[in-house]
Every structure is written in structure tokens, then in C-alpha cells.
């Protein structure tokens, strides 16, 4: 598969604090995606931070909204970092260079994966209830997150969606590291990222003036308030 086309806003390259908050980022992202308005595309947000962005995109484009429950596989002694990711359907991708550096045993790796599976199942029940997953065959799918640092969470989400045989797979994020862009463009058909940043150090939060963590209750409230999402 050929590498995806990448669309960015050159005025925002390497800038920080370019979005007021996730809603503002969603509005700007929707502008870049307006060609999909009125089509049969789906907007799929990655909880937690991707859901408020996706909700705004789906509302602006009048496209159905859904969620892709994906979890970082956390390093046991550093819950802020991960060595891979796992999706709701069991798809797993490891950051192999990092995994070799960490020198975790096979049992430790397996335990980390099992821990994340338990949290995944909890979140699927909470966010989706009994709602069936949408039929994405031959559809355009726009996968949204609030930003990409390593890109592994998005990569796993794309791997799972690709199994549904969509017509087109689009990554849409307000901000990302250049490294993450190179990673995900190999798995997508198009990448839309307003704020691409280079350099060794990258934090998604640095793109936002008002940055805050969201919990499960916040995600449920956003989904319940969306006209485009119904359990």
C-alpha cells in the first residue's frame, strides 16, 4: 500500500498553543474535512481525548459518530508511558525497539496486555452498551484523536478498522509529532494534521492553551449530548 497523502496547515508547523481547546481544534479540523460533508463517511473518535474533537467534527459535517476503544499498553513502573497498544477487537501492536530496551519478560508482557484487556472491556460496555458496531465496509472512515505522540494507539485503531474493509481510511488529528505522521501514513489513505511538530520532545498538550484530562464520565456525557451518536 502506498503511503498516505498528508495535509497540514504550514502556518502552524512547529508552533505551540495553537488551539484554545479540543472543541476549537475540532472546528478547525472540520474545515479541512468539509469535502466529506453529506457523504456516507463515519467519524470515529478514540477515547478519551479524541471524543470531544470527533464530536465537533461529526456535528459540523453532519456525519454519524462512533468510538474506537483503544488502550496504550502501559509500562508497569511508568503509567504515563506505553510500549504498544491494544484495540477493542484484540489487535495488538508493540513498539519493538522500546520493548527490547525495557527487557520485560514474556510473562510481564502478557500480564500488561491482560490488564489493558480488562479496562478495554469495561470501557466498551460503558461507551457502547449493546450498540452494534457500524458496518464500515466500502465506507470512508475518519479516525479522530486529539493528537499523536508516538502514533501507536492510532496505528492499532487503523489496523482494526482496516479489517472492516472500508473504502477509505482517513486519520484526522489537530496535532502530531513528525515521527508519528511517518508511522501512521503507512496504514492510512490520507492524513490530515493541522499542527505537525518536529524535534525530539513532543507533548500533545503543548498544542492547547486549555488542556485537561478527561475521565470515562466525561466521554459518556459527550456521547450522550451528541446528535450524531445514539446508544
mmCIF file of C-alpha atoms in Angstrom:
data_model
loop_
_atom_site.group_PDB
_atom_site.id
_atom_site.type_symbol
_atom_site.label_atom_id
_atom_site.label_comp_id
_atom_site.label_asym_id
_atom_site.label_seq_id
_atom_site.Cartn_x
_atom_site.Cartn_y
_atom_site.Cartn_z
ATOM 1 C CA UNK A 1 0.000 0.000 0.000
ATOM 2 C CA UNK A 2 1.297 3.461 -0.943
ATOM 3 C CA UNK A 3 1.963 5.993 1.790
ATOM 4 C CA UNK A 4 -0.947 8.288 2.552
ATOM 5 C CA UNK A 5 -1.184 11.866 1.391
ATOM 6 C CA UNK A 6 -0.524 14.206 4.335
ATOM 7 C CA UNK A 7 -2.384 17.515 4.582
ATOM 8 C CA UNK A 8 -1.235 20.091 7.132
ATOM 9 C CA UNK A 9 -1.509 23.816 7.784
ATOM 10 C CA UNK A 10 2.011 25.089 7.018
ATOM 11 C CA UNK A 11 1.336 28.211 9.115
ATOM 12 C CA UNK A 12 1.112 26.002 12.200
ATOM 13 C CA UNK A 13 4.255 23.912 11.623
ATOM 14 C CA UNK A 14 6.322 23.667 14.819
ATOM 15 C CA UNK A 15 4.080 26.108 16.718
ATOM 16 C CA UNK A 16 2.753 25.528 20.242
ATOM 17 C CA UNK A 17 -0.539 26.529 21.889
ATOM 18 C CA UNK A 18 -2.349 26.954 18.572
ATOM 19 C CA UNK A 19 -5.747 25.664 19.769
ATOM 20 C CA UNK A 20 -7.813 27.151 22.576
ATOM 21 C CA UNK A 21 -9.174 23.707 23.495
ATOM 22 C CA UNK A 22 -10.337 20.452 21.891
ATOM 23 C CA UNK A 23 -13.599 21.992 20.641
ATOM 24 C CA UNK A 24 -11.670 24.741 18.844
ATOM 25 C CA UNK A 25 -9.363 22.116 17.332
ATOM 26 C CA UNK A 26 -12.401 20.129 16.183
ATOM 27 C CA UNK A 27 -13.865 23.152 14.398
ATOM 28 C CA UNK A 28 -10.627 23.822 12.544
ATOM 29 C CA UNK A 29 -10.256 20.148 11.665
ATOM 30 C CA UNK A 30 -13.825 20.041 10.311
ATOM 31 C CA UNK A 31 -12.937 22.890 7.951
ATOM 32 C CA UNK A 32 -10.150 20.775 6.472
ATOM 33 C CA UNK A 33 -12.548 17.827 6.130
ATOM 34 C CA UNK A 34 -15.530 19.680 4.648
ATOM 35 C CA UNK A 35 -15.310 17.734 1.380
ATOM 36 C CA UNK A 36 -16.729 14.769 3.335
ATOM 37 C CA UNK A 37 -19.845 16.671 4.423
ATOM 38 C CA UNK A 38 -23.006 14.978 3.181
ATOM 39 C CA UNK A 39 -21.220 11.750 2.215
ATOM 40 C CA UNK A 40 -21.570 8.268 3.723
ATOM 41 C CA UNK A 41 -18.454 8.709 5.857
ATOM 42 C CA UNK A 42 -18.224 7.803 9.548
ATOM 43 C CA UNK A 43 -16.373 9.770 12.214
ATOM 44 C CA UNK A 44 -14.772 7.509 14.829
ATOM 45 C CA UNK A 45 -13.230 9.084 17.934
ATOM 46 C CA UNK A 46 -10.580 7.477 20.130
ATOM 47 C CA UNK A 47 -11.415 7.917 23.839
ATOM 48 C CA UNK A 48 -10.790 9.782 25.882
ATOM 49 C CA UNK A 49 -9.315 12.931 24.335
ATOM 50 C CA UNK A 50 -10.315 12.171 20.760
ATOM 51 C CA UNK A 51 -14.039 12.040 21.533
ATOM 52 C CA UNK A 52 -14.658 15.780 22.085
ATOM 53 C CA UNK A 53 -12.723 16.545 18.888
ATOM 54 C CA UNK A 54 -14.632 13.887 16.935
ATOM 55 C CA UNK A 55 -17.980 15.084 18.316
ATOM 56 C CA UNK A 56 -17.389 18.565 16.917
ATOM 57 C CA UNK A 57 -16.200 17.178 13.563
ATOM 58 C CA UNK A 58 -19.253 14.920 13.229
ATOM 59 C CA UNK A 59 -21.614 17.755 14.177
ATOM 60 C CA UNK A 60 -20.068 20.206 11.729
ATOM 61 C CA UNK A 61 -20.030 17.686 8.872
ATOM 62 C CA UNK A 62 -23.350 16.054 9.823
ATOM 63 C CA UNK A 63 -21.767 12.595 9.839
ATOM 64 C CA UNK A 64 -22.504 9.696 12.220
ATOM 65 C CA UNK A 65 -20.257 9.479 15.276
ATOM 66 C CA UNK A 66 -18.886 6.365 16.943
ATOM 67 C CA UNK A 67 -15.975 5.377 19.167
ATOM 68 C CA UNK A 68 -12.884 3.197 18.760
ATOM 69 C CA UNK A 69 -11.866 1.909 22.170
ATOM 70 C CA UNK A 70 -8.084 1.570 22.157
ATOM 71 C CA UNK A 71 -5.667 1.397 25.089
ATOM 72 C CA UNK A 72 -1.999 2.097 25.480
ATOM 73 C CA UNK A 73 -0.146 -0.926 26.924
ATOM 74 C CA UNK A 74 1.467 0.762 29.896
ATOM 75 C CA UNK A 75 4.964 0.247 31.204
ATOM 76 C CA UNK A 76 4.499 -1.307 34.677
ATOM 77 C CA UNK A 77 6.618 1.272 36.508
ATOM 78 C CA UNK A 78 5.515 4.277 34.404
ATOM 79 C CA UNK A 79 1.765 4.546 33.803
ATOM 80 C CA UNK A 80 2.269 7.668 31.681
ATOM 81 C CA UNK A 81 4.190 5.741 29.020
ATOM 82 C CA UNK A 82 3.464 2.661 26.934
ATOM 83 C CA UNK A 83 5.278 0.062 24.861
ATOM 84 C CA UNK A 84 2.420 -0.604 22.463
ATOM 85 C CA UNK A 85 -1.364 -0.517 22.175
ATOM 86 C CA UNK A 86 -4.365 -2.841 22.010
ATOM 87 C CA UNK A 87 -7.794 -2.296 20.452
ATOM 88 C CA UNK A 88 -11.298 -3.467 21.347
ATOM 89 C CA UNK A 89 -11.081 -6.459 18.971
ATOM 90 C CA UNK A 90 -7.808 -7.740 20.456
ATOM 91 C CA UNK A 91 -5.449 -6.313 17.846
ATOM 92 C CA UNK A 92 -2.062 -5.624 19.456
ATOM 93 C CA UNK A 93 0.952 -3.673 18.194
ATOM 94 C CA UNK A 94 4.199 -3.413 20.133
ATOM 95 C CA UNK A 95 6.863 -0.749 19.912
ATOM 96 C CA UNK A 96 9.549 -3.369 19.323
ATOM 97 C CA UNK A 97 12.658 -1.165 19.813
ATOM 98 C CA UNK A 98 11.274 0.140 23.101
ATOM 99 C CA UNK A 99 10.216 -3.339 24.188
ATOM 100 C CA UNK A 100 13.737 -4.651 23.651
ATOM 101 C CA UNK A 101 15.117 -1.750 25.672
ATOM 102 C CA UNK A 102 12.718 -2.398 28.572
ATOM 103 C CA UNK A 103 13.751 -6.081 28.779
ATOM 104 C CA UNK A 104 10.361 -7.206 30.092
ATOM 105 C CA UNK A 105 9.862 -10.945 30.418
ATOM 106 C CA UNK A 106 7.186 -12.709 28.313
ATOM 107 C CA UNK A 107 5.102 -13.176 31.473
ATOM 108 C CA UNK A 108 5.349 -9.480 32.319
ATOM 109 C CA UNK A 109 4.312 -8.522 28.781
ATOM 110 C CA UNK A 110 1.357 -10.923 28.910
ATOM 111 C CA UNK A 111 0.241 -9.521 32.269
ATOM 112 C CA UNK A 112 0.386 -5.960 30.947
ATOM 113 C CA UNK A 113 -1.755 -6.936 27.953
ATOM 114 C CA UNK A 114 -4.297 -8.736 30.154
ATOM 115 C CA UNK A 115 -4.580 -5.708 32.424
ATOM 116 C CA UNK A 116 -5.411 -3.492 29.465
ATOM 117 C CA UNK A 117 -7.928 -6.019 28.076
ATOM 118 C CA UNK A 118 -9.898 -5.777 31.310
ATOM 119 C CA UNK A 119 -10.034 -1.985 31.076
ATOM 120 C CA UNK A 120 -10.949 -2.195 27.372
ATOM 121 C CA UNK A 121 -13.934 -4.433 28.097
ATOM 122 C CA UNK A 122 -15.098 -2.052 30.822
ATOM 123 C CA UNK A 123 -14.904 0.949 28.502
ATOM 124 C CA UNK A 124 -16.656 -0.820 25.634
ATOM 125 C CA UNK A 125 -19.614 -1.610 27.924
ATOM 126 C CA UNK A 126 -19.641 1.928 29.279
ATOM 127 C CA UNK A 127 -19.366 3.799 25.977
ATOM 128 C CA UNK A 128 -21.244 1.471 23.634
ATOM 129 C CA UNK A 129 -23.692 -0.510 25.758
ATOM 130 C CA UNK A 130 -25.325 -3.017 23.420
ATOM 131 C CA UNK A 131 -24.959 -0.781 20.385
ATOM 132 C CA UNK A 132 -23.704 -2.831 17.410
ATOM 133 C CA UNK A 133 -20.517 -1.702 15.744
ATOM 134 C CA UNK A 134 -21.282 0.113 12.464
ATOM 135 C CA UNK A 135 -20.858 -1.628 9.132
ATOM 136 C CA UNK A 136 -17.838 0.130 7.655
ATOM 137 C CA UNK A 137 -17.448 -1.957 4.501
ATOM 138 C CA UNK A 138 -16.928 0.299 1.478
ATOM 139 C CA UNK A 139 -17.342 3.422 3.617
ATOM 140 C CA UNK A 140 -14.981 6.318 4.205
ATOM 141 C CA UNK A 141 -13.852 6.201 7.838
ATOM 142 C CA UNK A 142 -12.388 9.280 9.543
ATOM 143 C CA UNK A 143 -10.484 8.289 12.694
ATOM 144 C CA UNK A 144 -10.021 11.195 15.108
ATOM 145 C CA UNK A 145 -7.805 11.717 18.152
ATOM 146 C CA UNK A 146 -6.710 14.891 19.940
ATOM 147 C CA UNK A 147 -3.094 14.311 18.941
ATOM 148 C CA UNK A 148 -0.409 11.761 18.150
ATOM 149 C CA UNK A 149 2.788 11.479 20.172
ATOM 150 C CA UNK A 150 4.204 8.038 19.305
ATOM 151 C CA UNK A 151 1.340 7.121 16.950
ATOM 152 C CA UNK A 152 0.989 3.544 18.210
ATOM 153 C CA UNK A 153 -2.537 3.977 19.574
ATOM 154 C CA UNK A 154 -3.713 5.305 16.228
ATOM 155 C CA UNK A 155 -1.823 2.568 14.393
ATOM 156 C CA UNK A 156 -3.700 -0.135 16.299
ATOM 157 C CA UNK A 157 -7.029 1.622 15.703
ATOM 158 C CA UNK A 158 -6.307 1.726 11.962
ATOM 159 C CA UNK A 159 -5.341 -1.965 11.918
ATOM 160 C CA UNK A 160 -8.674 -2.894 13.491
ATOM 161 C CA UNK A 161 -10.740 -0.664 11.195
ATOM 162 C CA UNK A 162 -8.901 -1.933 8.117
ATOM 163 C CA UNK A 163 -10.272 -5.408 8.867
ATOM 164 C CA UNK A 164 -13.759 -3.992 8.197
ATOM 165 C CA UNK A 165 -12.713 -3.292 4.581
ATOM 166 C CA UNK A 166 -13.503 0.424 4.375
ATOM 167 C CA UNK A 167 -13.271 2.227 1.057
ATOM 168 C CA UNK A 168 -11.004 4.911 2.500
ATOM 169 C CA UNK A 169 -9.274 5.332 5.853
ATOM 170 C CA UNK A 170 -8.553 8.896 6.943
ATOM 171 C CA UNK A 171 -6.584 9.955 10.032
ATOM 172 C CA UNK A 172 -7.677 13.368 11.331
ATOM 173 C CA UNK A 173 -5.825 14.928 14.267
ATOM 174 C CA UNK A 174 -5.173 18.518 15.349
ATOM 175 C CA UNK A 175 -1.519 17.900 16.256
ATOM 176 C CA UNK A 176 1.174 15.237 15.895
ATOM 177 C CA UNK A 177 4.887 14.627 16.007
ATOM 178 C CA UNK A 178 6.545 14.209 12.638
ATOM 179 C CA UNK A 179 7.647 10.728 13.743
ATOM 180 C CA UNK A 180 4.008 9.708 14.374
ATOM 181 C CA UNK A 181 2.941 11.091 10.993
ATOM 182 C CA UNK A 182 5.533 8.919 9.236
ATOM 183 C CA UNK A 183 4.284 5.890 11.186
ATOM 184 C CA UNK A 184 0.539 6.234 10.567
ATOM 185 C CA UNK A 185 0.748 7.359 6.952
ATOM 186 C CA UNK A 186 1.819 3.807 6.088
ATOM 187 C CA UNK A 187 -1.509 2.490 7.419
ATOM 188 C CA UNK A 188 -3.933 5.176 6.177
ATOM 189 C CA UNK A 189 -5.111 6.521 2.831
ATOM 190 C CA UNK A 190 -5.000 10.145 3.949
ATOM 191 C CA UNK A 191 -3.666 12.002 6.996
ATOM 192 C CA UNK A 192 -5.000 15.420 7.980
ATOM 193 C CA UNK A 193 -2.964 17.101 10.742
ATOM 194 C CA UNK A 194 -3.089 20.849 11.265
ATOM 195 C CA UNK A 195 -0.068 21.203 13.562
ATOM 196 C CA UNK A 196 2.939 18.976 12.800
ATOM 197 C CA UNK A 197 5.912 19.426 15.107
ATOM 198 C CA UNK A 198 9.493 18.252 14.696
ATOM 199 C CA UNK A 199 12.195 17.818 17.280
ATOM 200 C CA UNK A 200 12.966 15.241 19.940
ATOM 201 C CA UNK A 201 10.461 16.337 22.577
ATOM 202 C CA UNK A 202 6.728 16.304 21.865
ATOM 203 C CA UNK A 203 3.643 16.564 24.056
ATOM 204 C CA UNK A 204 0.106 16.662 22.682
ATOM 205 C CA UNK A 205 -0.842 19.087 25.475
ATOM 206 C CA UNK A 206 1.563 21.707 24.113
ATOM 207 C CA UNK A 207 -0.786 22.375 21.193
ATOM 208 C CA UNK A 208 -3.593 23.512 23.534
ATOM 209 C CA UNK A 209 -3.965 26.606 25.691
ATOM 210 C CA UNK A 210 -6.634 24.897 27.813
ATOM 211 C CA UNK A 211 -5.533 21.285 28.328
ATOM 212 C CA UNK A 212 -7.202 18.931 30.762
ATOM 213 C CA UNK A 213 -7.585 15.200 31.249
ATOM 214 C CA UNK A 214 -10.941 13.536 30.622
ATOM 215 C CA UNK A 215 -12.343 10.573 32.529
ATOM 216 C CA UNK A 216 -14.893 7.959 31.470
ATOM 217 C CA UNK A 217 -17.810 10.053 32.742
ATOM 218 C CA UNK A 218 -16.727 12.965 30.555
ATOM 219 C CA UNK A 219 -16.684 10.724 27.471
ATOM 220 C CA UNK A 220 -20.145 9.326 28.237
ATOM 221 C CA UNK A 221 -21.538 12.846 28.703
ATOM 222 C CA UNK A 222 -20.119 13.999 25.341
ATOM 223 C CA UNK A 223 -21.538 10.977 23.538
ATOM 224 C CA UNK A 224 -24.945 11.374 25.150
ATOM 225 C CA UNK A 225 -25.063 15.041 24.162
ATOM 226 C CA UNK A 226 -24.178 14.341 20.511
ATOM 227 C CA UNK A 227 -26.982 14.326 17.947
ATOM 228 C CA UNK A 228 -24.826 12.029 15.824
ATOM 229 C CA UNK A 229 -24.365 9.271 18.416
ATOM 230 C CA UNK A 230 -27.073 7.194 19.996
ATOM 231 C CA UNK A 231 -26.759 4.022 22.121
#
